mmCIF file of N, CA and C in Angstrom:
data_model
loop_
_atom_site.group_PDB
_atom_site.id
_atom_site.type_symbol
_atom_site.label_atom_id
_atom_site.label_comp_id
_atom_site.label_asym_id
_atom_site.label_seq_id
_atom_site.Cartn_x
_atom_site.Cartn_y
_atom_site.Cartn_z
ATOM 1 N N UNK K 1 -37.143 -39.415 -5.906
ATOM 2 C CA UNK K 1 -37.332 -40.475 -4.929
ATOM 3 C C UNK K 1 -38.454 -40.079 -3.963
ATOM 4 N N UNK K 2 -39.571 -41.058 -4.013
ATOM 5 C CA UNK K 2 -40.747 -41.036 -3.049
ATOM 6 C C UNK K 2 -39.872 -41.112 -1.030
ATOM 7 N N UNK K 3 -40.853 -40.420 -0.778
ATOM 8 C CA UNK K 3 -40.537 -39.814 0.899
ATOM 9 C C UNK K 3 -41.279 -41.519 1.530
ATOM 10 N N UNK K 4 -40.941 -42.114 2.400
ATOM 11 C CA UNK K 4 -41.814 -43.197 2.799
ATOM 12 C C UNK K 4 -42.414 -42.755 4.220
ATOM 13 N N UNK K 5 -43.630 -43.338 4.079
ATOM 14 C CA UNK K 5 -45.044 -42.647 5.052
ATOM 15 C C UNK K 5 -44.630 -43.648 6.477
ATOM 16 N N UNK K 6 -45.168 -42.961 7.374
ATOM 17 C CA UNK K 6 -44.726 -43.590 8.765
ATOM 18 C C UNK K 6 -46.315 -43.296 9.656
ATOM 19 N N UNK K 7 -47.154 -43.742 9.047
ATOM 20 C CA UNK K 7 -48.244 -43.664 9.339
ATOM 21 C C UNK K 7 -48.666 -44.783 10.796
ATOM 22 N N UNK K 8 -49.513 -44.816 11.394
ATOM 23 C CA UNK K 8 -50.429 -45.261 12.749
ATOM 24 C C UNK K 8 -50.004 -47.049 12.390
ATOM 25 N N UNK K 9 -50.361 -47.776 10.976
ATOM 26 C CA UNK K 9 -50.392 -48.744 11.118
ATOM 27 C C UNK K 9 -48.774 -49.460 10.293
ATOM 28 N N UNK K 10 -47.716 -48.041 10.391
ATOM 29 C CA UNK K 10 -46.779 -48.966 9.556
ATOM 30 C C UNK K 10 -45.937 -49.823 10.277
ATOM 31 N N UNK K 11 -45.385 -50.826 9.465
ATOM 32 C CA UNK K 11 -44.660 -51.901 9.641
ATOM 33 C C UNK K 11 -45.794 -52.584 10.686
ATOM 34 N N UNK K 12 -47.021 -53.071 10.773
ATOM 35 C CA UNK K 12 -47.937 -53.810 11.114
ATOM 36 C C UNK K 12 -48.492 -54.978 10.688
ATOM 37 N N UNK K 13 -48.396 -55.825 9.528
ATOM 38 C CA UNK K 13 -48.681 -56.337 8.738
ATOM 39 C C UNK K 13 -49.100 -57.701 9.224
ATOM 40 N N UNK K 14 -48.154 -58.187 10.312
ATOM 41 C CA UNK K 14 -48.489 -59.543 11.023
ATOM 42 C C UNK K 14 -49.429 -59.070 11.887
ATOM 43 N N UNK K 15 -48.696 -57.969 12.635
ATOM 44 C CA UNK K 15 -49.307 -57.689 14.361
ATOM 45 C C UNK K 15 -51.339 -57.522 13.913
ATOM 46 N N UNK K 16 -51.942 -56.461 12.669
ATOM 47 C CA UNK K 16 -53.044 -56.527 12.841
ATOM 48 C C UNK K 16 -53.483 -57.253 11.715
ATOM 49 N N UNK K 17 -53.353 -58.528 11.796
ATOM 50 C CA UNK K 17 -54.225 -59.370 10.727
ATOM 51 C C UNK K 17 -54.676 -60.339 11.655
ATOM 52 N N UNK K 18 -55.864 -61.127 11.142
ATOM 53 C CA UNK K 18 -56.420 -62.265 11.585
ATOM 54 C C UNK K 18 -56.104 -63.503 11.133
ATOM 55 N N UNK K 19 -55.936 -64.330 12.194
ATOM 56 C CA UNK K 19 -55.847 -65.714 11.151
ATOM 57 C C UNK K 19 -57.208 -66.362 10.889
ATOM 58 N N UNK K 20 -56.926 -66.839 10.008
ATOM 59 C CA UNK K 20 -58.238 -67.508 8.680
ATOM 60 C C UNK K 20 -58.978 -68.137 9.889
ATOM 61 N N UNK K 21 -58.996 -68.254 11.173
ATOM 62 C CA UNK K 21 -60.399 -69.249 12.190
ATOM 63 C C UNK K 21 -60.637 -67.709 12.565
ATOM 64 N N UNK K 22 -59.632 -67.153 13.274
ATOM 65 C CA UNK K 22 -60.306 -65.417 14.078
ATOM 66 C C UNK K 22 -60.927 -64.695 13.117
ATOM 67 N N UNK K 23 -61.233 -65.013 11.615
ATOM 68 C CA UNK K 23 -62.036 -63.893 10.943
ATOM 69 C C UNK K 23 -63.327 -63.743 11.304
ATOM 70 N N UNK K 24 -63.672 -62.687 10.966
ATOM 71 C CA UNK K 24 -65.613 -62.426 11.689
ATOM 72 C C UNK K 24 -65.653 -61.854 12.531
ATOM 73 N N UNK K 25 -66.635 -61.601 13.240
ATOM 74 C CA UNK K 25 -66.916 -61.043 14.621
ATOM 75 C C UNK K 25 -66.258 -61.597 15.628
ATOM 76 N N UNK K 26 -65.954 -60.577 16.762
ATOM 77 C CA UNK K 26 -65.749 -61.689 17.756
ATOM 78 C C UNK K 26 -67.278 -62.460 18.133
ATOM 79 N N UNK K 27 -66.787 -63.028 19.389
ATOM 80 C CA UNK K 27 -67.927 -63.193 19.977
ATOM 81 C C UNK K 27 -68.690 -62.705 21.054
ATOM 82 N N UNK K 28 -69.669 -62.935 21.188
ATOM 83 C CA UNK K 28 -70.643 -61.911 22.151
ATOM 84 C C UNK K 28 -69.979 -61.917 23.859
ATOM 85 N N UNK K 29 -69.286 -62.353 23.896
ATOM 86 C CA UNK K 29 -69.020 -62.608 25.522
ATOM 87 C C UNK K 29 -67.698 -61.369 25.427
ATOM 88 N N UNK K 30 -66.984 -61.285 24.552
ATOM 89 C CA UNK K 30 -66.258 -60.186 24.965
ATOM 90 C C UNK K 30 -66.699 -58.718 25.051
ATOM 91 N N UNK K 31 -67.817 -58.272 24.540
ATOM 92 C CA UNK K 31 -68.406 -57.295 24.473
ATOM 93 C C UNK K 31 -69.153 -57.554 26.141
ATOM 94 N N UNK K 32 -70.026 -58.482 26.332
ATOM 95 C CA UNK K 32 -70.619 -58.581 27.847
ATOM 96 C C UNK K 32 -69.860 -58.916 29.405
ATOM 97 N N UNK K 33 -68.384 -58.720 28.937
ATOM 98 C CA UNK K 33 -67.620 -58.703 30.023
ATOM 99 C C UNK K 33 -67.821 -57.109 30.580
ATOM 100 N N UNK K 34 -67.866 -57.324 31.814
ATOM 101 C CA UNK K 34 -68.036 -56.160 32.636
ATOM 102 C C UNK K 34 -66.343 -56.119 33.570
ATOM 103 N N UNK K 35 -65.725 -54.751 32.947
ATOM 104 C CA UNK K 35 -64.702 -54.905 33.890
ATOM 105 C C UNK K 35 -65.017 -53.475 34.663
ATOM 106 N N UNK K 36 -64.141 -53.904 36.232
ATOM 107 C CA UNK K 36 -64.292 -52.789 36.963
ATOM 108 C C UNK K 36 -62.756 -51.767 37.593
ATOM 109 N N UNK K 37 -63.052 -50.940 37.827
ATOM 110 C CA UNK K 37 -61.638 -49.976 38.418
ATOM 111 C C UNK K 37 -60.890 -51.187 39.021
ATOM 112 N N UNK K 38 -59.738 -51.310 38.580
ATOM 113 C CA UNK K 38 -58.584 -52.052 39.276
ATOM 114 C C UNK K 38 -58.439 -53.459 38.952
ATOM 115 N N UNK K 39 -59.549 -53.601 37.802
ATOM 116 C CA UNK K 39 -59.061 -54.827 37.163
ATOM 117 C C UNK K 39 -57.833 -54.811 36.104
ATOM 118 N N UNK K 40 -56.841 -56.127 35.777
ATOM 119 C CA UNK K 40 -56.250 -55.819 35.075
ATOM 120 C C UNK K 40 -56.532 -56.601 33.784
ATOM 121 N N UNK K 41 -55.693 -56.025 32.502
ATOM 122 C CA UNK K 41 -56.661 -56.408 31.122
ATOM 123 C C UNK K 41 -55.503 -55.839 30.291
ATOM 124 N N UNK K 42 -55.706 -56.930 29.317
ATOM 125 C CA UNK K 42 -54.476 -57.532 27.849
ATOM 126 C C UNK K 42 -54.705 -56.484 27.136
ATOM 127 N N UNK K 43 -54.199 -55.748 26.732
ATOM 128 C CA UNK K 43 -54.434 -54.994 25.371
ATOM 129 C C UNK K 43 -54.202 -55.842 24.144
ATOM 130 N N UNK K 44 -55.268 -55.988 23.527
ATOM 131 C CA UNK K 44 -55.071 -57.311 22.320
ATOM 132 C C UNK K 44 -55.796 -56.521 20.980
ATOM 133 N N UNK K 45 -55.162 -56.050 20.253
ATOM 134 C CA UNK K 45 -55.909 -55.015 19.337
ATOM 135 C C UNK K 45 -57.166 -55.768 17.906
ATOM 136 N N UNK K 46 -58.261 -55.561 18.325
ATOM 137 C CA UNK K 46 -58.845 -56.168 17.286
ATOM 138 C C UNK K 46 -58.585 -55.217 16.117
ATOM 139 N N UNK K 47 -58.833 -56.272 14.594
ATOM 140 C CA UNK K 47 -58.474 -54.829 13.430
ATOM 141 C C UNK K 47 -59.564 -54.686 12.580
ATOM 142 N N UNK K 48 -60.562 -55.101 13.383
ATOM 143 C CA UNK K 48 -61.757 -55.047 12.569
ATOM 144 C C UNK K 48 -61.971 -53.378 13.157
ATOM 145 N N UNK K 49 -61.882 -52.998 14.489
ATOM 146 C CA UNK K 49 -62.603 -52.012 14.766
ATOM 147 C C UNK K 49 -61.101 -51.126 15.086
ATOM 148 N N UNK K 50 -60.678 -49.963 13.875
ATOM 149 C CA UNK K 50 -59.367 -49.855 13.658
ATOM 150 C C UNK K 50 -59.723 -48.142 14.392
ATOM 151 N N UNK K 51 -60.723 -48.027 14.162
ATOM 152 C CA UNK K 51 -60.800 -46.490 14.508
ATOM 153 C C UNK K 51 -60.345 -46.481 15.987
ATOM 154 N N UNK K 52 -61.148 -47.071 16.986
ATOM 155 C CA UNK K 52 -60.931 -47.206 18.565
ATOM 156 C C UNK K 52 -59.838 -48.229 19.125
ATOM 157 N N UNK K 53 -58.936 -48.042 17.792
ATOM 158 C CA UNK K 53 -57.668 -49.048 18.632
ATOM 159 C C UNK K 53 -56.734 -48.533 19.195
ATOM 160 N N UNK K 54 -55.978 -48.823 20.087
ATOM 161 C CA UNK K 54 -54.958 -48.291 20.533
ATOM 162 C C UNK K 54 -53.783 -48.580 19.531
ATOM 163 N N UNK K 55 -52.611 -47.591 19.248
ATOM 164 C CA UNK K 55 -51.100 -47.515 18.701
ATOM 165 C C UNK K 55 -50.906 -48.969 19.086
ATOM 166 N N UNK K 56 -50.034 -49.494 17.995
ATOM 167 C CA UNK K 56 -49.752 -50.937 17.821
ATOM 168 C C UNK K 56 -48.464 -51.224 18.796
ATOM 169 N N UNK K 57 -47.679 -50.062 19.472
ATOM 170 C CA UNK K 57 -46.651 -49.994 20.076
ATOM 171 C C UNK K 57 -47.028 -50.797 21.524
ATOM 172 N N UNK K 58 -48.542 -50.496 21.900
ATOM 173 C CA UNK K 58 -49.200 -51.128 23.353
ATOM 174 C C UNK K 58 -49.584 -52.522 22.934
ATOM 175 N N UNK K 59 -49.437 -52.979 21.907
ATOM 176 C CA UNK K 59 -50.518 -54.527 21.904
ATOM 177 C C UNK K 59 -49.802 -55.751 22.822
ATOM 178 N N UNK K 60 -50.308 -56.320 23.439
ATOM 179 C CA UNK K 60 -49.827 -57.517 24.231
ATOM 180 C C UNK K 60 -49.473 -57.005 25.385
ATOM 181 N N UNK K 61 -49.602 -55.295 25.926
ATOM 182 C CA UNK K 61 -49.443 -54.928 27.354
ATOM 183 C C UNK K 61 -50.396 -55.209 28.299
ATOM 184 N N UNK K 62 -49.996 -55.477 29.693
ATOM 185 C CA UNK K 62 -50.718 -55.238 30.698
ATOM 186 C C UNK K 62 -51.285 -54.461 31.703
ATOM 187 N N UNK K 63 -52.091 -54.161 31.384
ATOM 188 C CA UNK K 63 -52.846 -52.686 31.857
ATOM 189 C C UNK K 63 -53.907 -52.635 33.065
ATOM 190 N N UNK K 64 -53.910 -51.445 33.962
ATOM 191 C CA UNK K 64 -54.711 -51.736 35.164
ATOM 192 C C UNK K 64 -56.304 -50.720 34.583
ATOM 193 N N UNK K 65 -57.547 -50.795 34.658
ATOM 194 C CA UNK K 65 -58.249 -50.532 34.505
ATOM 195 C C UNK K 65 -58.788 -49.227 35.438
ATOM 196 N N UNK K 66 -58.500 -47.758 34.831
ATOM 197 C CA UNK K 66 -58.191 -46.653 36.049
ATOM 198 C C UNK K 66 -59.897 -45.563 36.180
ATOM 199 N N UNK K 67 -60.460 -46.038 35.268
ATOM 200 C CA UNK K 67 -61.986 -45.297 34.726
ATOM 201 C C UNK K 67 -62.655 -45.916 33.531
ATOM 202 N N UNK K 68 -63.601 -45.316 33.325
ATOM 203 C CA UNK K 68 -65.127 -45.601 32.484
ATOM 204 C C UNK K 68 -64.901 -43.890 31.659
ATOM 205 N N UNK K 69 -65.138 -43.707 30.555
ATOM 206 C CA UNK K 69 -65.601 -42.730 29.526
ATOM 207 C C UNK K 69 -66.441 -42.892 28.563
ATOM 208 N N UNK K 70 -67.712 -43.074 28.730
ATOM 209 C CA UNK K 70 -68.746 -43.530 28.345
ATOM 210 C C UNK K 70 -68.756 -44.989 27.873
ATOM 211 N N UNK K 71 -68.588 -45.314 26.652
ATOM 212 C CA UNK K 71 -68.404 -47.003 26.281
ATOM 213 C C UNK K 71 -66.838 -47.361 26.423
ATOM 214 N N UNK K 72 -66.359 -46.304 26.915
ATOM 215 C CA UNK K 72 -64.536 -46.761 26.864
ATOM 216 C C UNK K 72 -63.837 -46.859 27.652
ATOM 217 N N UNK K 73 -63.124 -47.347 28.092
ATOM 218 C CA UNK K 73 -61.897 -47.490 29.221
ATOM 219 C C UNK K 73 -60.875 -46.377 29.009
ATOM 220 N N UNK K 74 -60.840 -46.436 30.221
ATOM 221 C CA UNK K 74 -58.957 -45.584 30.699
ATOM 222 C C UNK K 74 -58.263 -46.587 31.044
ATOM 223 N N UNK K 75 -57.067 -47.046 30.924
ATOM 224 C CA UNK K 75 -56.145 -47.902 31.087
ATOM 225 C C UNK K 75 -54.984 -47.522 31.144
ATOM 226 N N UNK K 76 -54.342 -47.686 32.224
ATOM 227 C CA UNK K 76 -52.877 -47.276 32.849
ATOM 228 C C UNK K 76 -52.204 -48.468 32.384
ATOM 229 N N UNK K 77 -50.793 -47.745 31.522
ATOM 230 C CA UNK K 77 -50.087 -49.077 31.048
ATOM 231 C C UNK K 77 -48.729 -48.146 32.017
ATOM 232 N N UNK K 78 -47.549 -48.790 32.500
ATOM 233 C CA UNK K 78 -46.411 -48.049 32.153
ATOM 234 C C UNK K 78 -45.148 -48.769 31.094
ATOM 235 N N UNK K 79 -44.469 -47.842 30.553
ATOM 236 C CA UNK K 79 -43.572 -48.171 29.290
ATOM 237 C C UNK K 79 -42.544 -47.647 29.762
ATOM 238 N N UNK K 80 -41.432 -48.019 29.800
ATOM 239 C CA UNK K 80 -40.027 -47.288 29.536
ATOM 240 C C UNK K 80 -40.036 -46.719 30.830
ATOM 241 N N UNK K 81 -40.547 -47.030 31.849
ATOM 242 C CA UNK K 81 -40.743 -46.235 33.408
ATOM 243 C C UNK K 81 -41.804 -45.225 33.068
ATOM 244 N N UNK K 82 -42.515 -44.914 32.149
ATOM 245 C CA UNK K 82 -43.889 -43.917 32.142
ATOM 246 C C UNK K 82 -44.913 -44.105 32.042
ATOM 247 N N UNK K 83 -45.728 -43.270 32.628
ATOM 248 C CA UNK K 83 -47.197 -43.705 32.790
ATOM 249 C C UNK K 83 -47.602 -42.966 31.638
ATOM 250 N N UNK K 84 -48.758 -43.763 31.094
ATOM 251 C CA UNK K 84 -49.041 -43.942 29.797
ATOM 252 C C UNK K 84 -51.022 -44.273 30.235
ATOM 253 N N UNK K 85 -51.915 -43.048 29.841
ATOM 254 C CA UNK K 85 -52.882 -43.729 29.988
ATOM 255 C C UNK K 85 -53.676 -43.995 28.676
ATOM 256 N N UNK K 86 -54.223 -45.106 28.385
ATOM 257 C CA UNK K 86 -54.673 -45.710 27.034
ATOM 258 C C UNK K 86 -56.368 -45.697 26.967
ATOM 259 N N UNK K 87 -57.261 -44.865 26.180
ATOM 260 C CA UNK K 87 -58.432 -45.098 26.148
ATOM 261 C C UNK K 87 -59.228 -46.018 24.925
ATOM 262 N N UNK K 88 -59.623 -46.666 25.372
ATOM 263 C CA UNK K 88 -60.396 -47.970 24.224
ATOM 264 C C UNK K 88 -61.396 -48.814 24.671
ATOM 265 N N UNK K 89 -62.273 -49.041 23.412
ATOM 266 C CA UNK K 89 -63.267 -50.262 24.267
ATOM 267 C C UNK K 89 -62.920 -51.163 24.589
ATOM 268 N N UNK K 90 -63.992 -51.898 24.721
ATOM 269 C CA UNK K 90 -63.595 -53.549 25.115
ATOM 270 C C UNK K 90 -63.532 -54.349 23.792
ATOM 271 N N UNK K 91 -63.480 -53.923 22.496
ATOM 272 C CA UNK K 91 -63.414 -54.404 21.547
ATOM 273 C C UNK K 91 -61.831 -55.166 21.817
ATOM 274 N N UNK K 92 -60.958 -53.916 22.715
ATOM 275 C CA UNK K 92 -59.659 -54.271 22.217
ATOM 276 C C UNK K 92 -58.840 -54.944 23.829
ATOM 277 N N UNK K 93 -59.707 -55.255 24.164
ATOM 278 C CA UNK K 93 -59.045 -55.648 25.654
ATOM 279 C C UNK K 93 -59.458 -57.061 26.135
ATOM 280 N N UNK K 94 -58.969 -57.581 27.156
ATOM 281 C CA UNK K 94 -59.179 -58.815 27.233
ATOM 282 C C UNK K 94 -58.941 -59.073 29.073
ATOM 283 N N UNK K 95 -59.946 -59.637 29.406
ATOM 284 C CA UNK K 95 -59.194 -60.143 31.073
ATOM 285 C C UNK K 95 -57.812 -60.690 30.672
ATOM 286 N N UNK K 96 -56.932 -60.544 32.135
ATOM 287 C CA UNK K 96 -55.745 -61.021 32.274
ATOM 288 C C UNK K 96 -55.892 -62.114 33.283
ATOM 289 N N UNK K 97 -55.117 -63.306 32.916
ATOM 290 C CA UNK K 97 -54.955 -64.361 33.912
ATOM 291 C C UNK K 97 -54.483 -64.921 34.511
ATOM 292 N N UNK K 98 -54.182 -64.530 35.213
ATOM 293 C CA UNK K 98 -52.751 -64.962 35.751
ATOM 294 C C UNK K 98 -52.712 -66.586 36.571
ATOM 295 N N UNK K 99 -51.131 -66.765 35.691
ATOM 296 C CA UNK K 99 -50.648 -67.771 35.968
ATOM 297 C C UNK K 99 -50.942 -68.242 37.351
ATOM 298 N N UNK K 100 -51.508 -69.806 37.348
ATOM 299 C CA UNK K 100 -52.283 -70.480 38.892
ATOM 300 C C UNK K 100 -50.034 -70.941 38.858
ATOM 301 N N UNK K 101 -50.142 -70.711 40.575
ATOM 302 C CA UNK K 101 -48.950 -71.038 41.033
ATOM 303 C C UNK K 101 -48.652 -72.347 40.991
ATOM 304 N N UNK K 102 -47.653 -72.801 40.548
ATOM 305 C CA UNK K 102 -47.281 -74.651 40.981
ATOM 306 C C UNK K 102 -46.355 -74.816 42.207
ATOM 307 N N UNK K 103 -48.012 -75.686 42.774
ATOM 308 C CA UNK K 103 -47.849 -75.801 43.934
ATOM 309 C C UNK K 103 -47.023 -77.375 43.933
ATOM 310 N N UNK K 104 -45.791 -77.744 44.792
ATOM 311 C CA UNK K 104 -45.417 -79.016 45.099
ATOM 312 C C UNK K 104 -46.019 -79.540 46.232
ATOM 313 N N UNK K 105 -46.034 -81.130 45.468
ATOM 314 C CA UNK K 105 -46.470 -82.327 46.830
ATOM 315 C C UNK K 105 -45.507 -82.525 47.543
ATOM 316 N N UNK K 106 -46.291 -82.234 49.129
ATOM 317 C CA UNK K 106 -44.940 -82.685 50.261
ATOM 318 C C UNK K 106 -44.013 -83.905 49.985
ATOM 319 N N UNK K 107 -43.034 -83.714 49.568
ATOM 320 C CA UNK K 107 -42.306 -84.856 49.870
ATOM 321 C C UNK K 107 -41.958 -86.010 50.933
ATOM 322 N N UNK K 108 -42.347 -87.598 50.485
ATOM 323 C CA UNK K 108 -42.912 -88.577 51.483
ATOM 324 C C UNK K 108 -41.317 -89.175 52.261
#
Protein backbone atom coordinates (compact mmCIF):
# COMPACT_ATOMS: atom_id res chain seq x y z
CA UNK A 1 0.00 0.00 0.00
CA UNK A 2 1.23 3.47 -1.40
CA UNK A 3 2.02 6.16 1.64
CA UNK A 4 -0.27 9.32 0.46
CA UNK A 5 1.80 12.67 -0.12
CA UNK A 6 0.69 15.74 1.92
CA UNK A 7 2.44 18.08 -0.13
CA UNK A 8 2.09 22.42 -0.24
CA UNK A 9 -0.84 22.10 -2.71
CA UNK A 10 -2.86 19.01 -1.32
CA UNK A 11 -6.47 18.80 -1.12
CA UNK A 12 -6.44 22.26 -3.27
CA UNK A 13 -8.13 21.48 -6.29
CA UNK A 14 -11.04 24.13 -6.18
CA UNK A 15 -9.16 26.69 -3.92
CA UNK A 16 -6.17 27.12 -6.83
CA UNK A 17 -7.90 26.88 -10.13
CA UNK A 18 -9.26 29.56 -12.35
CA UNK A 19 -12.48 29.90 -13.72
CA UNK A 20 -12.68 29.71 -17.59
CA UNK A 21 -13.17 34.16 -17.69
CA UNK A 22 -10.02 34.51 -14.82
CA UNK A 23 -7.70 32.48 -17.21
CA UNK A 24 -4.62 34.55 -18.52
CA UNK A 25 -2.87 37.18 -17.03
CA UNK A 26 -4.14 39.25 -14.64
CA UNK A 27 -4.37 42.61 -15.42
CA UNK A 28 -1.94 45.41 -15.38
CA UNK A 29 -3.50 47.44 -12.57
CA UNK A 30 -2.86 44.84 -10.00
CA UNK A 31 0.75 44.75 -10.48
CA UNK A 32 0.68 48.98 -10.49
CA UNK A 33 -1.07 49.17 -7.23
CA UNK A 34 1.23 50.74 -4.83
CA UNK A 35 0.51 49.62 -1.29
CA UNK A 36 1.99 51.25 1.75
CA UNK A 37 2.96 50.20 5.63
CA UNK A 38 -0.43 49.86 7.29
CA UNK A 39 -2.47 49.23 4.49
CA UNK A 40 -4.71 46.36 4.69
CA UNK A 41 -4.85 43.59 1.78
CA UNK A 42 -6.83 40.15 0.79
CA UNK A 43 -4.59 37.42 0.43
CA UNK A 44 -6.13 35.99 -2.84
CA UNK A 45 -3.62 33.39 -4.19
CA UNK A 46 -3.00 33.63 -7.89
CA UNK A 47 -1.91 29.97 -9.38
CA UNK A 48 -0.36 31.08 -12.20
CA UNK A 49 2.59 32.41 -10.12
CA UNK A 50 2.79 29.19 -7.68
CA UNK A 51 6.37 29.66 -6.67
CA UNK A 52 5.68 33.17 -4.63
CA UNK A 53 2.41 32.03 -3.20
CA UNK A 54 1.57 31.90 0.09
CA UNK A 55 0.30 28.17 1.91
CA UNK A 56 -3.29 27.74 0.80
CA UNK A 57 -4.19 27.63 4.64
CA UNK A 58 -3.95 31.92 4.41
CA UNK A 59 -6.11 32.44 1.18
CA UNK A 60 -9.10 34.80 1.74
CA UNK A 61 -7.21 36.34 5.00
CA UNK A 62 -6.93 39.78 6.02
CA UNK A 63 -3.69 41.09 6.40
CA UNK A 64 -2.03 44.44 7.55
CA UNK A 65 0.86 45.44 5.31
CA UNK A 66 4.09 45.52 7.96
CA UNK A 67 7.27 46.08 5.21
CA UNK A 68 8.72 46.04 1.62
CA UNK A 69 11.53 43.10 0.77
CA UNK A 70 12.53 44.05 -2.39
CA UNK A 71 9.46 43.23 -4.91
CA UNK A 72 7.63 41.58 -1.86
CA UNK A 73 5.55 42.27 1.01
CA UNK A 74 5.59 41.35 4.69
CA UNK A 75 2.14 40.84 5.80
CA UNK A 76 0.91 40.34 9.33
CA UNK A 77 -2.01 37.95 9.33
CA UNK A 78 -3.09 36.59 12.91
CA UNK A 79 -4.57 32.84 13.04
CA UNK A 80 -5.67 30.90 15.95
CA UNK A 81 -4.54 34.07 18.25
CA UNK A 82 -0.88 34.05 16.39
CA UNK A 83 1.00 36.26 14.65
CA UNK A 84 1.87 34.91 11.51
CA UNK A 85 4.04 37.03 9.15
CA UNK A 86 3.39 36.19 5.31
CA UNK A 87 5.90 37.30 2.52
CA UNK A 88 4.54 37.63 -1.20
CA UNK A 89 4.08 39.84 -4.10
CA UNK A 90 1.42 41.64 -5.24
CA UNK A 91 0.72 38.94 -7.63
CA UNK A 92 -1.14 37.45 -4.65
CA UNK A 93 -2.76 40.27 -2.77
CA UNK A 94 -5.45 42.51 -3.29
CA UNK A 95 -6.72 45.97 -1.57
CA UNK A 96 -9.31 45.36 1.08
CA UNK A 97 -12.63 47.21 1.15
CA UNK A 98 -14.35 47.69 3.47
CA UNK A 99 -17.85 47.56 3.79
CA UNK A 100 -19.42 51.54 3.27
CA UNK A 101 -21.71 51.65 6.55
CA UNK A 102 -25.66 51.76 6.07
CA UNK A 103 -26.45 54.75 6.96
CA UNK A 104 -30.50 55.33 7.89
CA UNK A 105 -32.84 58.22 6.79
CA UNK A 106 -34.07 60.25 9.72
CA UNK A 107 -37.28 59.17 10.31
CA UNK A 108 -40.19 61.85 9.25
Amino acid sequence: MMHRTHGLRYKSRKLLTKKPREKGRPGISRWLYEYRVGDKVVIDIDPTFITTAPHRRYQGKVGTIIGKRGKAYEIEIYVGGKRKVIITTPDHIVPFKTQPSETKAPAS
